[in-house]
């Protein structure tokens, strides 16, 4: 479970958007290594630009992990679409993080179990 979670820049008291962001960040948790989940800190920045010529919503999610900081930012017309795009980007980054920071002892144990089963 991610203990530290912050949402910044939500205009007004938009509880629906906050719940949507929390749900999206909870999905990212399954791609984190177990020990990193406890110390991970997530910061979400939402920004809306409402000019007459162009309406853009920007979502940025910063994940502070033990050995690295992961960042993804996306701008679209709809805030929910921006959050979905950022979630997809962070999913790929977290998969790479997990591959590079996995404990080699765990891989040896898994390989030994597979050999015994075969």
mmCIF file of C-alpha atoms in Angstrom:
data_model
loop_
_atom_site.group_PDB
_atom_site.id
_atom_site.type_symbol
_atom_site.label_atom_id
_atom_site.label_comp_id
_atom_site.label_asym_id
_atom_site.label_seq_id
_atom_site.Cartn_x
_atom_site.Cartn_y
_atom_site.Cartn_z
ATOM 1 C CA UNK A 1 0.000 0.000 0.000
ATOM 2 C CA UNK A 2 1.319 3.407 -0.940
ATOM 3 C CA UNK A 3 1.362 5.413 2.270
ATOM 4 C CA UNK A 4 2.097 8.906 0.941
ATOM 5 C CA UNK A 5 -0.251 10.165 -1.758
ATOM 6 C CA UNK A 6 -0.827 13.830 -2.661
ATOM 7 C CA UNK A 7 -3.128 15.446 -5.221
ATOM 8 C CA UNK A 8 -2.355 19.064 -6.082
ATOM 9 C CA UNK A 9 -4.071 21.535 -8.363
ATOM 10 C CA UNK A 10 -7.644 20.247 -8.385
ATOM 11 C CA UNK A 11 -9.882 23.251 -8.988
ATOM 12 C CA UNK A 12 -12.658 23.404 -6.465
ATOM 13 C CA UNK A 13 -13.647 20.386 -4.437
ATOM 14 C CA UNK A 14 -13.889 17.806 -7.204
ATOM 15 C CA UNK A 15 -14.177 14.564 -5.241
ATOM 16 C CA UNK A 16 -14.968 12.480 -8.333
ATOM 17 C CA UNK A 17 -11.652 13.431 -9.935
ATOM 18 C CA UNK A 18 -9.738 12.749 -6.710
ATOM 19 C CA UNK A 19 -11.297 9.282 -6.453
ATOM 20 C CA UNK A 20 -10.444 8.584 -10.098
ATOM 21 C CA UNK A 21 -6.817 9.574 -9.517
ATOM 22 C CA UNK A 22 -6.620 7.426 -6.376
ATOM 23 C CA UNK A 23 -8.011 4.449 -8.283
ATOM 24 C CA UNK A 24 -5.493 4.930 -11.107
ATOM 25 C CA UNK A 25 -2.562 5.186 -8.711
ATOM 26 C CA UNK A 26 -3.747 2.065 -6.887
ATOM 27 C CA UNK A 27 -3.487 0.170 -10.189
ATOM 28 C CA UNK A 28 0.167 1.191 -10.468
ATOM 29 C CA UNK A 29 0.936 -0.435 -7.141
ATOM 30 C CA UNK A 30 0.897 -3.962 -8.582
ATOM 31 C CA UNK A 31 3.892 -3.133 -10.797
ATOM 32 C CA UNK A 32 6.053 -1.963 -7.877
ATOM 33 C CA UNK A 33 8.384 -4.287 -5.989
ATOM 34 C CA UNK A 34 6.960 -5.231 -2.593
ATOM 35 C CA UNK A 35 9.593 -3.472 -0.509
ATOM 36 C CA UNK A 36 9.351 -0.320 -2.605
ATOM 37 C CA UNK A 37 5.586 -0.018 -2.010
ATOM 38 C CA UNK A 38 6.105 0.843 1.653
ATOM 39 C CA UNK A 39 8.491 3.711 1.002
ATOM 40 C CA UNK A 40 6.985 4.999 -2.270
ATOM 41 C CA UNK A 41 5.630 8.543 -2.365
ATOM 42 C CA UNK A 42 3.251 9.635 -5.148
ATOM 43 C CA UNK A 43 2.586 13.245 -6.084
ATOM 44 C CA UNK A 44 -0.120 14.102 -8.640
ATOM 45 C CA UNK A 45 -0.293 17.554 -10.239
ATOM 46 C CA UNK A 46 -3.399 18.482 -12.214
ATOM 47 C CA UNK A 47 -3.683 21.702 -14.203
ATOM 48 C CA UNK A 48 -6.473 23.091 -16.361
ATOM 49 C CA UNK A 49 -5.928 25.807 -18.951
ATOM 50 C CA UNK A 50 -9.251 27.352 -19.948
ATOM 51 C CA UNK A 51 -8.465 29.884 -22.610
ATOM 52 C CA UNK A 52 -10.919 30.504 -25.442
ATOM 53 C CA UNK A 53 -8.574 29.337 -28.180
ATOM 54 C CA UNK A 54 -7.482 26.044 -26.623
ATOM 55 C CA UNK A 55 -8.652 24.068 -23.641
ATOM 56 C CA UNK A 56 -5.949 21.774 -22.286
ATOM 57 C CA UNK A 57 -5.790 19.633 -19.197
ATOM 58 C CA UNK A 58 -2.387 18.548 -17.958
ATOM 59 C CA UNK A 59 -1.765 15.633 -15.600
ATOM 60 C CA UNK A 60 1.635 14.878 -14.108
ATOM 61 C CA UNK A 61 2.421 12.014 -11.761
ATOM 62 C CA UNK A 62 5.733 11.822 -9.906
ATOM 63 C CA UNK A 63 6.597 8.577 -8.124
ATOM 64 C CA UNK A 64 9.473 8.743 -5.637
ATOM 65 C CA UNK A 65 10.961 5.239 -5.360
ATOM 66 C CA UNK A 66 13.918 4.127 -3.194
ATOM 67 C CA UNK A 67 16.567 4.353 -5.950
ATOM 68 C CA UNK A 68 14.880 6.444 -8.617
ATOM 69 C CA UNK A 69 12.209 9.055 -9.332
ATOM 70 C CA UNK A 70 9.715 8.254 -12.094
ATOM 71 C CA UNK A 71 7.855 11.072 -13.860
ATOM 72 C CA UNK A 72 5.169 11.126 -16.538
ATOM 73 C CA UNK A 73 3.293 14.122 -17.950
ATOM 74 C CA UNK A 74 0.525 14.364 -20.536
ATOM 75 C CA UNK A 75 -1.779 17.092 -21.906
ATOM 76 C CA UNK A 76 -5.119 16.427 -23.576
ATOM 77 C CA UNK A 77 -8.552 17.999 -23.903
ATOM 78 C CA UNK A 78 -10.093 15.878 -21.131
ATOM 79 C CA UNK A 79 -8.629 15.454 -17.617
ATOM 80 C CA UNK A 80 -9.644 11.783 -17.379
ATOM 81 C CA UNK A 81 -7.901 11.015 -20.681
ATOM 82 C CA UNK A 82 -4.743 12.768 -19.471
ATOM 83 C CA UNK A 83 -4.749 10.678 -16.284
ATOM 84 C CA UNK A 84 -5.189 7.468 -18.305
ATOM 85 C CA UNK A 85 -2.293 8.363 -20.613
ATOM 86 C CA UNK A 86 -0.010 9.152 -17.667
ATOM 87 C CA UNK A 87 -0.994 5.865 -16.015
ATOM 88 C CA UNK A 88 0.003 3.946 -19.152
ATOM 89 C CA UNK A 89 3.372 5.705 -19.316
ATOM 90 C CA UNK A 90 4.101 5.017 -15.661
ATOM 91 C CA UNK A 91 3.115 1.364 -16.029
ATOM 92 C CA UNK A 92 5.892 0.893 -18.582
ATOM 93 C CA UNK A 93 8.393 2.791 -16.438
ATOM 94 C CA UNK A 94 7.524 0.729 -13.353
ATOM 95 C CA UNK A 95 7.942 -2.533 -15.277
ATOM 96 C CA UNK A 96 11.451 -1.452 -16.300
ATOM 97 C CA UNK A 97 12.211 -0.349 -12.724
ATOM 98 C CA UNK A 98 11.097 -3.696 -11.359
ATOM 99 C CA UNK A 99 13.228 -5.586 -13.886
ATOM 100 C CA UNK A 100 16.361 -3.620 -13.023
ATOM 101 C CA UNK A 101 15.916 -3.583 -9.235
ATOM 102 C CA UNK A 102 14.782 -7.140 -8.590
ATOM 103 C CA UNK A 103 16.808 -9.188 -6.116
ATOM 104 C CA UNK A 104 18.937 -11.802 -7.956
ATOM 105 C CA UNK A 105 18.435 -14.289 -5.118
ATOM 106 C CA UNK A 106 14.729 -14.388 -5.869
ATOM 107 C CA UNK A 107 15.439 -15.244 -9.494
ATOM 108 C CA UNK A 108 17.711 -18.120 -8.431
ATOM 109 C CA UNK A 109 15.020 -19.525 -6.142
ATOM 110 C CA UNK A 110 12.439 -19.379 -8.915
ATOM 111 C CA UNK A 111 14.806 -21.071 -11.370
ATOM 112 C CA UNK A 112 15.509 -23.860 -8.869
ATOM 113 C CA UNK A 113 11.788 -24.427 -8.289
ATOM 114 C CA UNK A 114 11.205 -24.696 -12.025
ATOM 115 C CA UNK A 115 14.052 -27.194 -12.406
ATOM 116 C CA UNK A 116 12.667 -29.366 -9.609
ATOM 117 C CA UNK A 117 9.171 -29.311 -11.105
ATOM 118 C CA UNK A 118 10.417 -30.408 -14.552
#
